[in-house]
Amino acid sequence: MGRMADVNDPIRSDWWRHAVVYQVYVRSFADSDGDGIGDLPGITARLPHLADLGVDALWITPFYTSPQHDHGYDVADYEDVDPLFGTLADADDLIARAHELGLRVVVDLVPNHTSNEHEWFRAALAAGPGSPERARYLFRDSPEGKPAGTPPNNWSSVFGGPAWTQVDDGQWYLHLFDSSQPDLDWRNPEVPAMFEGVLRFWLDRGVDGFRVDVAHGLFKEASLRDQVVEPGGTPVSGAGEMVERKVTDEPMWDQPEVHEVYRSWHRILDEAGPDRMAVAEAWTQTVESMAAFVRPDELDQTFNFAWLLADWSAESFSEVITSTLASVESIDAAPTWVLSNHDVMRHVTRYGGGAQGLARARAATLTMLALPGSSYLYQGEELGLEQVDVAPEDRQDPSYLRTGEVGRDGCRVPIPWGGTEAPYAFGPGTAQPWIPQPADWAPLTVEAQAADPSSTMAFYRDALRIRRDFAWTAGEDVTMLDAGDDVVAFTRGPVTVVLNCGTTPVELPEGELLLASGPVDGTLPPDTAAWLH
Ligand code: NOJ
Ligand code: MG
């Protein structure tokens, strides 16, 4: 299926190899109807911001019919739009308008689990034990010989608590996330068949790609055996987003069978056109197992969370760069980089917050944007937003509701577009958004930053504009330079990149300064990065 000639010039069927993709968290991007919740027409109206910023594509988090227990990652109908977010016609408009502006559209696909309100799960509950309806999910009895009330195995949910919920007739179903998100049984052929249909449905509507949720999760070890834990330890299903990885035995993740699914999806994407792509969210244990998802006949990209997990140190950043490039080189895949998303603490705050956190965030971003492959940006990072300390009564993350631990709400606060007080033009009028915005965001709005050439938004725009000039021509070879223990330094084609992670200024390499993440005068101050030509 060809793309209209004016969509991207020059037309690259492998546009995603060096794309900058902007993540839109639909609830929190822009509200068109004043209900305080972002929606599809809201996104469409704000697409010029993304075009001006200079990104190549947007990835939109799930907007399908959903009871919203995990804000759309609990899908009740994969082929319709939730009324909260609009209609299918609104989705068509968004895709068409984005293409007119030269932006590609990536949508989220959630294949590991459905909502408990999906018609399949309702039918499974109604049909009872042993039925074909239950066989689409992972329903099991308590283990024989164990007291009633014992779950089938010792697995825990990523969101805390047991990974099993018991239904009225005594059977249990598996949910690696919330109890409203029952896991599908991918060994049942009806399941892959359903998702092939879903892929075709959205491809036919013109989407350019998919972000595959929990891509490493679809298959569990068939026996559903207990996770082996150290004596006295507790089972953990850390999918990465919530829990630091401490476990080595993971019968719930990264099973070999999953790759056959991605081979079949690769064929479906190919049939739809040479320019359709998929990116995996796969929190695997190593960069090598991550690379398996992007073998030539599987998916095109996978998020590289090692970059986001690296500490603020030249050694950590350099190590991630070297190992990432090595892992994708042998299979000729394009690497990816990401610093923030809707599941993790915003990187300004991760790097300490305040002026220093912002300086470090800008420096890490500039370093990332010079690397080969694609970079994924998260809405609001171009404004330098920090993680918000959301009041307990306003928190909505299911992981908070299950554990009482602060969850992910703080990176999901609605975007400030303009004005001097909440809702900062997030929606029309004075309707307040679904999570309250801080009182001190007036200087951070898009409107305020557009008027200030030294703003973080202006910095992102400059970086993306300059990057455009070399993204396709600088090649994919990176040569690491030795500039001392506190400095990340490398060249990529004609571009030299330096990042000072230390506490004293360092010398700038020779060359014409293209851009710096903060003030420089002859030397490169701490917490600053620069591009030179
Ligand atoms: C990963 C998504 O990014 C996250 O937001 C969601 O809660 C889980 N997958 C479950 O779908
Ligand atoms: Mg709305």
Coordinates of C-alpha atoms and ligand atoms in Angstrom, one line a residue:
M1 CA 0.0 0.0 0.0
G2 CA 1.7 3.2 -1.1
R3 CA 1.8 6.3 0.9
M4 CA 0.8 9.7 -0.6
A5 CA 3.8 11.4 -2.1
D6 CA 3.6 14.4 0.1
V7 CA 3.6 12.5 3.4
N8 CA 7.3 12.5 3.9
D9 CA 9.9 13.8 1.6
P10 CA 12.1 11.9 0.8
I11 CA 9.8 8.8 1.2
R12 CA 11.6 6.3 3.3
S13 CA 10.0 2.9 3.7
D14 CA 12.2 2.4 6.7
W15 CA 11.3 5.8 8.2
W16 CA 11.4 4.4 11.7
R17 CA 15.1 3.5 11.6
H18 CA 16.1 7.1 12.5
A19 CA 12.8 8.5 13.7
V20 CA 12.1 10.6 16.7
V21 CA 8.8 9.2 18.1
Y22 CA 6.8 11.3 20.5
Q23 CA 4.7 9.3 23.0
V24 CA 1.2 10.7 23.6
Y25 CA -0.5 9.5 26.8
V26 CA -4.0 10.1 25.5
R27 CA -5.7 10.9 28.9
S28 CA -3.2 13.6 29.6
F29 CA -2.3 15.3 26.3
A30 CA -5.2 17.5 25.4
D31 CA -8.9 17.6 26.1
S32 CA -11.4 18.8 23.5
D33 CA -14.7 18.4 25.3
G34 CA -14.1 19.8 28.7
D35 CA -14.5 16.5 30.7
G36 CA -11.0 16.9 32.1
I37 CA -9.8 13.8 30.2
G38 CA -7.6 14.0 27.0
D39 CA -9.1 12.6 23.9
L40 CA -8.5 12.0 20.1
P41 CA -9.9 15.3 18.8
G42 CA -7.7 17.0 21.5
I43 CA -4.7 15.3 20.0
T44 CA -5.7 16.2 16.4
A45 CA -6.0 19.8 17.4
R46 CA -2.5 19.9 18.9
L47 CA -0.7 18.0 16.1
P48 CA 0.9 21.3 14.9
H49 CA 2.8 21.4 18.2
L50 CA 4.4 18.0 17.3
A51 CA 5.1 19.1 13.7
D52 CA 6.7 22.3 14.9
L53 CA 8.7 20.5 17.5
G54 CA 10.1 18.4 14.6
V55 CA 9.3 14.8 15.6
D56 CA 8.7 12.2 12.9
A57 CA 5.9 10.2 14.5
L58 CA 3.6 9.9 17.4
W59 CA 2.8 6.8 19.4
I60 CA -0.6 7.0 21.1
T61 CA -1.3 4.9 24.2
P62 CA -4.5 2.8 24.1
F63 CA -7.7 4.6 23.2
Y64 CA -9.9 1.5 22.7
T65 CA -13.1 0.6 24.5
S66 CA -12.0 0.0 28.1
P67 CA -13.3 0.3 31.6
Q68 CA -10.1 2.2 32.3
H69 CA -8.9 0.2 35.3
D70 CA -5.4 0.5 33.9
H71 CA -6.2 3.6 31.8
G72 CA -6.8 1.7 28.6
Y73 CA -4.3 -1.1 29.0
D74 CA -7.4 -3.2 29.8
V75 CA -9.1 -3.4 26.4
A76 CA -12.7 -4.5 26.1
D77 CA -13.0 -4.0 22.3
Y78 CA -9.8 -3.8 20.2
E79 CA -11.6 -2.5 17.2
D80 CA -13.5 0.5 18.6
V81 CA -12.7 3.8 20.4
D82 CA -13.7 4.4 23.9
P83 CA -16.5 7.1 24.1
L84 CA -14.3 8.9 26.6
F85 CA -11.7 9.4 23.8
G86 CA -14.0 9.8 20.8
T87 CA -15.1 7.7 17.9
L88 CA -13.6 5.7 15.1
A89 CA -14.2 8.7 12.8
D90 CA -12.1 10.7 15.2
A91 CA -9.3 8.2 14.9
D92 CA -9.5 8.4 11.1
D93 CA -9.4 12.2 11.3
L94 CA -6.3 12.1 13.6
I95 CA -4.5 9.7 11.3
A96 CA -5.3 11.7 8.2
R97 CA -4.4 15.0 9.7
A98 CA -1.1 13.6 11.1
H99 CA -0.2 12.3 7.6
E100 CA -0.9 15.7 6.1
L101 CA 1.6 17.1 8.5
G102 CA 4.2 14.5 7.7
L103 CA 3.8 12.7 11.0
R104 CA 3.5 8.9 11.2
V105 CA 1.1 7.3 13.6
V106 CA 1.9 4.3 15.8
V107 CA -0.9 2.8 18.0
D108 CA -0.6 0.6 21.0
L109 CA -1.5 -3.1 20.8
V110 CA -2.2 -4.9 24.1
P111 CA -2.0 -8.7 23.3
N112 CA -1.0 -10.2 26.7
H113 CA -4.3 -9.6 28.4
T114 CA -7.8 -8.3 27.8
S115 CA -10.1 -6.4 30.1
N116 CA -12.3 -8.5 32.3
E117 CA -15.1 -6.7 30.4
H118 CA -14.0 -8.1 27.1
E119 CA -16.8 -10.3 25.6
W120 CA -14.4 -13.3 25.7
F121 CA -13.9 -13.0 29.4
R122 CA -17.6 -12.5 30.2
A123 CA -18.3 -15.6 28.1
A124 CA -15.5 -17.5 30.0
L125 CA -17.1 -16.7 33.4
A126 CA -20.5 -17.7 32.2
A127 CA -19.5 -20.9 30.5
G128 CA -17.7 -22.5 33.5
P129 CA -14.8 -24.8 34.1
G130 CA -13.5 -27.0 31.2
S131 CA -15.3 -24.9 28.5
P132 CA -13.7 -23.7 25.3
E133 CA -14.5 -20.2 26.5
R134 CA -12.3 -20.6 29.5
A135 CA -9.6 -22.1 27.4
R136 CA -8.8 -18.6 25.8
Y137 CA -7.5 -17.6 29.2
L138 CA -5.4 -19.3 31.9
F139 CA -8.0 -20.7 34.3
R140 CA -6.8 -23.4 36.7
D141 CA -7.9 -25.2 39.9
S142 CA -6.2 -25.0 43.2
P143 CA -3.4 -27.6 43.2
E144 CA -4.5 -31.1 44.3
G145 CA -3.8 -31.9 47.9
K146 CA -3.4 -28.2 48.8
P147 CA -6.0 -26.5 51.1
A148 CA -8.9 -24.8 49.3
G149 CA -8.0 -21.2 48.6
T150 CA -4.5 -22.0 47.5
P151 CA -3.7 -20.4 44.1
P152 CA -2.4 -22.6 41.3
N153 CA 1.2 -21.3 41.7
N154 CA 3.2 -18.8 43.6
W155 CA 3.4 -16.0 41.0
S156 CA 2.8 -12.4 41.9
S157 CA 1.3 -9.6 39.9
V158 CA 3.6 -6.9 38.5
F159 CA 1.2 -4.5 40.3
G160 CA 1.6 -6.3 43.6
G161 CA -0.3 -9.1 45.3
P162 CA -1.0 -12.6 43.9
A163 CA -1.2 -13.1 40.1
W164 CA -4.4 -15.2 40.5
T165 CA -8.0 -14.3 41.3
Q166 CA -10.6 -16.9 42.3
V167 CA -14.0 -16.9 40.7
D168 CA -17.3 -18.1 42.2
D169 CA -17.0 -21.7 41.1
G170 CA -13.6 -22.0 42.7
Q171 CA -11.3 -21.8 39.6
W172 CA -8.6 -19.2 39.4
Y173 CA -7.5 -17.1 36.5
L174 CA -4.0 -15.7 35.9
H175 CA -3.4 -11.9 35.7
L176 CA 0.2 -10.8 35.6
F177 CA -1.1 -7.2 36.0
D178 CA -4.4 -6.1 37.7
S179 CA -7.2 -8.6 38.4
S180 CA -9.2 -6.6 35.7
Q181 CA -6.6 -7.7 33.1
P182 CA -6.9 -11.5 32.6
D183 CA -3.9 -13.0 30.7
L184 CA -4.8 -14.8 27.4
D185 CA -3.6 -18.3 26.6
W186 CA -1.5 -17.8 23.5
R187 CA -1.3 -21.6 23.0
N188 CA -5.0 -21.5 22.0
P189 CA -5.1 -20.8 18.2
E190 CA -8.2 -18.5 18.6
V191 CA -6.0 -16.0 20.4
P192 CA -3.4 -15.4 17.6
A193 CA -6.2 -15.4 15.1
M194 CA -8.0 -12.6 16.9
F195 CA -4.9 -10.4 17.0
E196 CA -4.1 -11.0 13.4
G197 CA -7.5 -9.5 12.7
V198 CA -6.9 -6.6 15.0
L199 CA -3.6 -5.8 13.3
R200 CA -5.3 -5.8 9.9
F201 CA -8.1 -3.7 11.2
W202 CA -5.8 -0.8 12.2
L203 CA -3.5 -1.2 9.2
D204 CA -6.5 -0.8 7.0
R205 CA -7.3 2.4 8.8
G206 CA -3.9 3.7 7.9
V207 CA -1.7 3.4 11.0
D208 CA 2.0 3.2 10.3
G209 CA 2.9 0.9 13.2
F210 CA 2.3 -0.7 16.5
R211 CA 3.8 -0.5 19.9
V212 CA 3.4 -4.0 21.4
D213 CA 2.6 -4.0 25.1
V214 CA 4.3 -6.6 27.3
A215 CA 5.8 -8.2 24.2
H216 CA 7.8 -10.6 26.2
G217 CA 4.8 -11.8 28.2
L218 CA 2.4 -13.6 25.9
F219 CA 3.6 -17.1 26.6
K220 CA 4.2 -18.5 30.0
E221 CA 6.0 -21.8 30.7
A222 CA 3.3 -24.3 29.8
S223 CA 3.5 -26.1 33.1
L224 CA 2.7 -22.9 35.0
R225 CA 5.2 -24.2 37.6
D226 CA 6.2 -22.2 40.7
Q227 CA 8.8 -19.5 40.3
V228 CA 11.9 -20.6 42.1
V229 CA 12.7 -18.1 44.8
E230 CA 15.6 -18.1 47.3
P231 CA 14.8 -19.5 50.7
G232 CA 12.8 -16.8 52.5
G233 CA 12.4 -14.8 49.3
T234 CA 9.1 -13.6 47.8
P235 CA 8.0 -14.3 44.2
V236 CA 8.4 -11.2 42.0
S237 CA 7.0 -10.6 38.5
G238 CA 9.0 -7.4 38.0
A239 CA 8.2 -6.5 34.4
G240 CA 10.7 -3.7 34.9
E241 CA 8.3 -0.8 35.0
M242 CA 7.4 -1.3 38.7
V243 CA 10.1 -3.4 40.3
E244 CA 13.8 -3.5 40.0
R245 CA 14.9 -6.8 38.5
K246 CA 16.2 -9.0 41.2
V247 CA 14.9 -12.4 39.9
T248 CA 16.6 -14.8 37.6
D249 CA 13.9 -17.5 37.4
E250 CA 11.1 -16.1 35.2
P251 CA 8.7 -18.8 34.0
M252 CA 6.2 -16.0 33.2
W253 CA 8.3 -14.0 30.8
D254 CA 10.4 -14.3 27.6
Q255 CA 9.5 -17.8 26.4
P256 CA 10.8 -19.0 23.1
E257 CA 7.4 -19.5 21.6
V258 CA 6.6 -15.8 21.5
H259 CA 9.0 -15.3 18.5
E260 CA 6.7 -17.3 16.2
V261 CA 4.0 -14.8 16.9
Y262 CA 6.2 -11.9 15.8
R263 CA 7.2 -13.8 12.6
S264 CA 3.6 -14.0 11.7
W265 CA 3.0 -10.3 12.5
H266 CA 6.1 -9.4 10.4
R267 CA 4.3 -11.0 7.4
I268 CA 1.1 -9.1 8.1
L269 CA 2.9 -5.8 8.3
D270 CA 4.8 -6.6 5.1
E271 CA 1.5 -7.3 3.3
A272 CA 0.2 -3.9 4.3
G273 CA 3.2 -2.1 2.9
P274 CA 6.9 -1.7 3.2
D275 CA 6.7 1.2 5.6
R276 CA 4.7 -0.4 8.5
M277 CA 6.6 -1.2 11.7
A278 CA 6.3 -2.6 15.2
V279 CA 8.2 -1.8 18.3
A280 CA 8.2 -4.2 21.3
E281 CA 7.9 -3.3 24.9
A282 CA 10.0 -6.1 26.2
W283 CA 11.6 -5.8 29.7
T284 CA 13.9 -8.7 29.1
Q285 CA 16.9 -9.5 31.4
T286 CA 19.7 -8.8 28.9
V287 CA 20.4 -6.7 25.8
E288 CA 21.0 -10.1 24.0
S289 CA 17.5 -11.4 24.7
M290 CA 16.1 -8.0 23.8
A291 CA 17.8 -8.3 20.4
A292 CA 16.0 -11.6 19.7
F293 CA 12.8 -9.6 19.3
V294 CA 14.2 -7.6 16.4
R295 CA 15.7 -10.4 14.3
P296 CA 15.1 -9.6 10.6
D297 CA 11.9 -11.6 10.3
E298 CA 10.4 -10.4 13.6
L299 CA 9.6 -6.9 15.0
D300 CA 11.4 -3.8 13.8
Q301 CA 12.4 -2.3 17.1
T302 CA 12.4 -2.8 20.8
F303 CA 12.6 -0.2 23.6
N304 CA 16.0 -0.1 25.1
F305 CA 15.3 0.4 28.8
A306 CA 18.9 0.0 29.7
W307 CA 19.4 3.6 28.7
L308 CA 16.7 4.8 31.0
L309 CA 17.9 2.6 33.9
A310 CA 21.5 3.9 33.6
D311 CA 22.8 5.9 36.5
W312 CA 24.2 9.4 36.1
S313 CA 27.7 8.4 35.3
A314 CA 29.9 8.4 32.2
E315 CA 30.7 4.7 32.8
S316 CA 27.1 3.6 32.9
F317 CA 26.1 5.6 29.8
S318 CA 29.1 4.5 27.8
E319 CA 28.5 0.9 28.8
V320 CA 24.9 1.0 27.6
I321 CA 25.9 2.7 24.3
T322 CA 28.5 0.1 23.6
S323 CA 26.5 -3.0 24.6
T324 CA 23.4 -1.8 22.8
L325 CA 25.2 -1.1 19.5
A326 CA 26.9 -4.5 19.7
S327 CA 23.7 -6.3 20.3
V328 CA 21.9 -5.0 17.3
E329 CA 24.8 -4.8 15.0
S330 CA 25.0 -8.5 14.1
I331 CA 21.3 -8.6 13.1
D332 CA 21.3 -5.2 11.4
A333 CA 18.5 -3.9 13.6
A334 CA 18.1 -0.2 14.5
P335 CA 18.8 0.6 18.1
T336 CA 16.3 2.7 20.2
W337 CA 16.7 5.0 23.1
V338 CA 14.3 6.3 25.7
L339 CA 14.6 8.3 28.9
S340 CA 11.0 8.8 30.0
N341 CA 7.6 7.2 29.5
H342 CA 4.3 6.8 31.3
D343 CA 5.5 4.0 33.5
V344 CA 8.7 5.6 35.0
M345 CA 9.7 8.6 36.9
R346 CA 10.3 11.6 34.6
H347 CA 14.0 11.9 33.9
V348 CA 14.4 15.5 35.3
T349 CA 13.3 14.1 38.7
R350 CA 15.3 10.9 38.3
Y351 CA 18.4 12.9 37.9
G352 CA 17.7 14.8 41.1
G353 CA 15.1 17.4 40.2
G354 CA 15.4 21.2 40.3
A355 CA 18.0 23.1 38.2
Q356 CA 20.5 20.3 38.3
G357 CA 18.0 17.7 37.4
L358 CA 16.9 19.7 34.4
A359 CA 20.4 20.4 33.3
R360 CA 21.2 16.7 33.5
A361 CA 18.0 15.8 31.7
R362 CA 18.7 18.1 28.8
A363 CA 22.3 16.8 28.6
A364 CA 21.2 13.1 28.6
T365 CA 18.6 14.0 25.9
L366 CA 21.1 15.7 23.7
T367 CA 23.5 12.7 24.0
M368 CA 20.6 10.4 23.1
L369 CA 19.5 12.4 20.1
A370 CA 22.9 12.0 18.5
L371 CA 23.0 8.3 18.7
P372 CA 22.0 6.2 15.6
G373 CA 18.6 4.6 15.6
S374 CA 15.4 6.1 17.0
S375 CA 14.7 8.1 20.1
Y376 CA 11.4 7.9 21.9
L377 CA 10.3 11.1 23.7
Y378 CA 7.5 11.3 26.3
Q379 CA 5.0 14.1 26.2
G380 CA 6.0 16.9 28.5
E381 CA 9.7 16.2 28.6
E382 CA 10.1 18.9 25.9
L383 CA 8.7 21.2 28.6
G384 CA 11.2 20.0 31.2
L385 CA 8.3 18.7 33.4
E386 CA 9.1 17.0 36.7
Q387 CA 7.4 14.1 38.3
V388 CA 4.5 15.5 40.3
D389 CA 3.8 14.4 43.9
V390 CA 0.2 13.5 43.4
A391 CA -1.9 13.6 46.6
P392 CA -3.0 10.2 47.8
E393 CA -6.7 10.9 47.1
D394 CA -5.9 11.8 43.5
R395 CA -3.9 8.7 42.7
Q396 CA -5.4 6.3 40.2
D397 CA -2.7 3.9 39.2
P398 CA -3.9 0.3 39.9
S399 CA -0.5 -0.6 41.3
Y400 CA -1.1 2.1 44.0
L401 CA -4.6 0.8 44.6
R402 CA -3.2 -2.8 45.0
T403 CA -0.2 -2.0 47.2
G404 CA -0.5 1.5 48.7
E405 CA 2.9 2.3 47.2
V406 CA 3.2 5.5 45.1
G407 CA 2.7 4.5 41.5
R408 CA 2.9 6.1 38.1
D409 CA 0.4 8.9 38.5
G410 CA 3.2 11.5 38.9
C411 CA 4.4 11.2 35.3
R412 CA 0.8 11.3 33.9
V413 CA -0.3 14.7 35.0
P414 CA -2.0 16.6 32.1
I415 CA 0.1 18.8 29.9
P416 CA 0.1 22.6 30.4
W417 CA -0.6 24.3 27.1
G418 CA -1.1 28.0 28.1
G419 CA -2.6 30.4 30.6
T420 CA -1.4 31.1 34.1
E421 CA -3.4 28.7 36.2
A422 CA -4.8 25.1 36.0
P423 CA -6.1 23.7 33.7
Y424 CA -3.5 25.7 31.7
A425 CA -5.5 25.3 28.5
F426 CA -5.5 21.5 28.8
G427 CA -9.1 21.7 27.9
P428 CA -11.7 24.3 27.2
G429 CA -12.9 26.5 30.1
T430 CA -12.0 25.9 33.6
A431 CA -12.8 22.2 33.9
Q432 CA -10.1 20.7 36.0
P433 CA -8.2 17.7 34.6
W434 CA -8.4 14.1 35.9
I435 CA -5.2 14.6 37.9
P436 CA -4.7 18.1 39.4
Q437 CA -1.8 20.1 37.9
P438 CA 0.7 21.9 40.1
A439 CA 0.1 25.6 40.9
D440 CA 3.5 26.6 39.7
W441 CA 3.4 25.4 36.1
A442 CA 2.6 28.8 34.5
P443 CA 6.2 29.3 33.3
L444 CA 6.3 25.8 31.8
T445 CA 3.4 26.0 29.4
V446 CA 3.9 25.5 25.7
E447 CA 2.7 29.1 25.2
A448 CA 5.2 30.5 27.7
Q449 CA 8.1 28.4 26.4
A450 CA 7.4 29.3 22.8
A451 CA 8.1 32.9 23.6
D452 CA 11.5 32.1 25.2
P453 CA 14.4 31.1 23.0
S454 CA 16.3 29.7 26.0
S455 CA 13.4 27.4 27.1
T456 CA 13.6 23.7 27.2
M457 CA 11.1 23.5 24.4
A458 CA 13.2 25.7 22.2
F459 CA 16.2 23.5 23.0
Y460 CA 14.3 20.4 21.9
R461 CA 13.2 22.1 18.7
D462 CA 16.8 23.1 17.9
A463 CA 18.1 19.7 18.7
L464 CA 15.5 18.0 16.4
R465 CA 16.1 20.4 13.6
I466 CA 19.9 19.9 13.7
R467 CA 19.5 16.2 14.1
R468 CA 17.4 16.1 10.9
D469 CA 20.4 17.2 8.9
F470 CA 22.6 14.3 10.0
A471 CA 20.2 11.5 11.1
W472 CA 20.2 9.7 7.7
T473 CA 23.7 10.7 6.6
A474 CA 26.0 10.4 9.6
G475 CA 26.0 6.6 9.4
E476 CA 25.4 4.2 12.2
D477 CA 29.0 3.7 13.4
V478 CA 29.8 5.2 16.7
T479 CA 33.4 5.5 17.9
M480 CA 33.8 6.0 21.6
L481 CA 36.6 8.5 22.6
D482 CA 38.6 8.5 25.8
A483 CA 38.0 11.9 27.4
G484 CA 38.5 10.8 31.0
D485 CA 36.4 9.0 33.6
D486 CA 33.7 11.5 33.9
V487 CA 33.0 12.2 30.3
V488 CA 31.0 10.3 27.7
A489 CA 32.5 11.2 24.3
F490 CA 32.0 9.7 20.8
T491 CA 31.9 10.5 17.2
R492 CA 29.2 9.5 14.7
G493 CA 30.2 10.5 11.2
P494 CA 31.1 14.2 11.3
V495 CA 29.4 14.8 14.7
T496 CA 31.3 14.7 17.9
V497 CA 29.3 14.4 21.1
V498 CA 30.5 15.1 24.7
L499 CA 28.6 14.8 27.9
N500 CA 30.2 15.9 31.2
C501 CA 28.9 13.8 34.1
G502 CA 31.6 15.0 36.5
T503 CA 31.8 18.0 38.8
T504 CA 34.4 20.2 37.1
P505 CA 34.4 21.8 33.6
V506 CA 36.2 19.8 30.9
E507 CA 37.7 21.0 27.6
L508 CA 35.5 21.0 24.5
P509 CA 36.9 19.0 21.6
E510 CA 37.9 20.8 18.4
G511 CA 35.1 21.7 16.0
E512 CA 32.2 24.1 15.3
L513 CA 29.7 24.0 18.2
L514 CA 26.3 22.9 16.8
L515 CA 24.4 22.9 20.0
A516 CA 24.8 22.6 23.7
S517 CA 22.3 21.5 26.4
G518 CA 23.2 24.5 28.6
P519 CA 25.6 27.5 28.6
V520 CA 29.1 26.8 27.5
D521 CA 32.0 29.2 27.2
G522 CA 35.1 27.6 25.9
T523 CA 34.8 24.7 28.3
L524 CA 32.0 22.2 28.9
P525 CA 30.5 22.7 32.4
P526 CA 29.3 19.8 34.6
D527 CA 25.9 18.3 33.7
T528 CA 26.1 19.6 30.1
A529 CA 26.4 18.0 26.7
A530 CA 27.4 19.4 23.4
W531 CA 27.4 18.5 19.7
L532 CA 30.3 19.7 17.5
H533 CA 30.9 19.4 13.9
Ligands
NOJ1 C1 3.0 -1.7 30.1 C2 2.3 -0.4 29.9 O1 3.2 0.5 29.5 C3 1.8 -0.1 31.3 O2 1.3 1.2 31.4 C4 0.7 -1.1 31.6 O3 0.2 -0.9 32.9 C5 1.2 -2.6 31.5 N1 2.0 -2.8 30.3 C6 0.1 -3.6 31.4 O4 -0.6 -3.5 30.2
MG2 MG -12.1 14.9 26.9

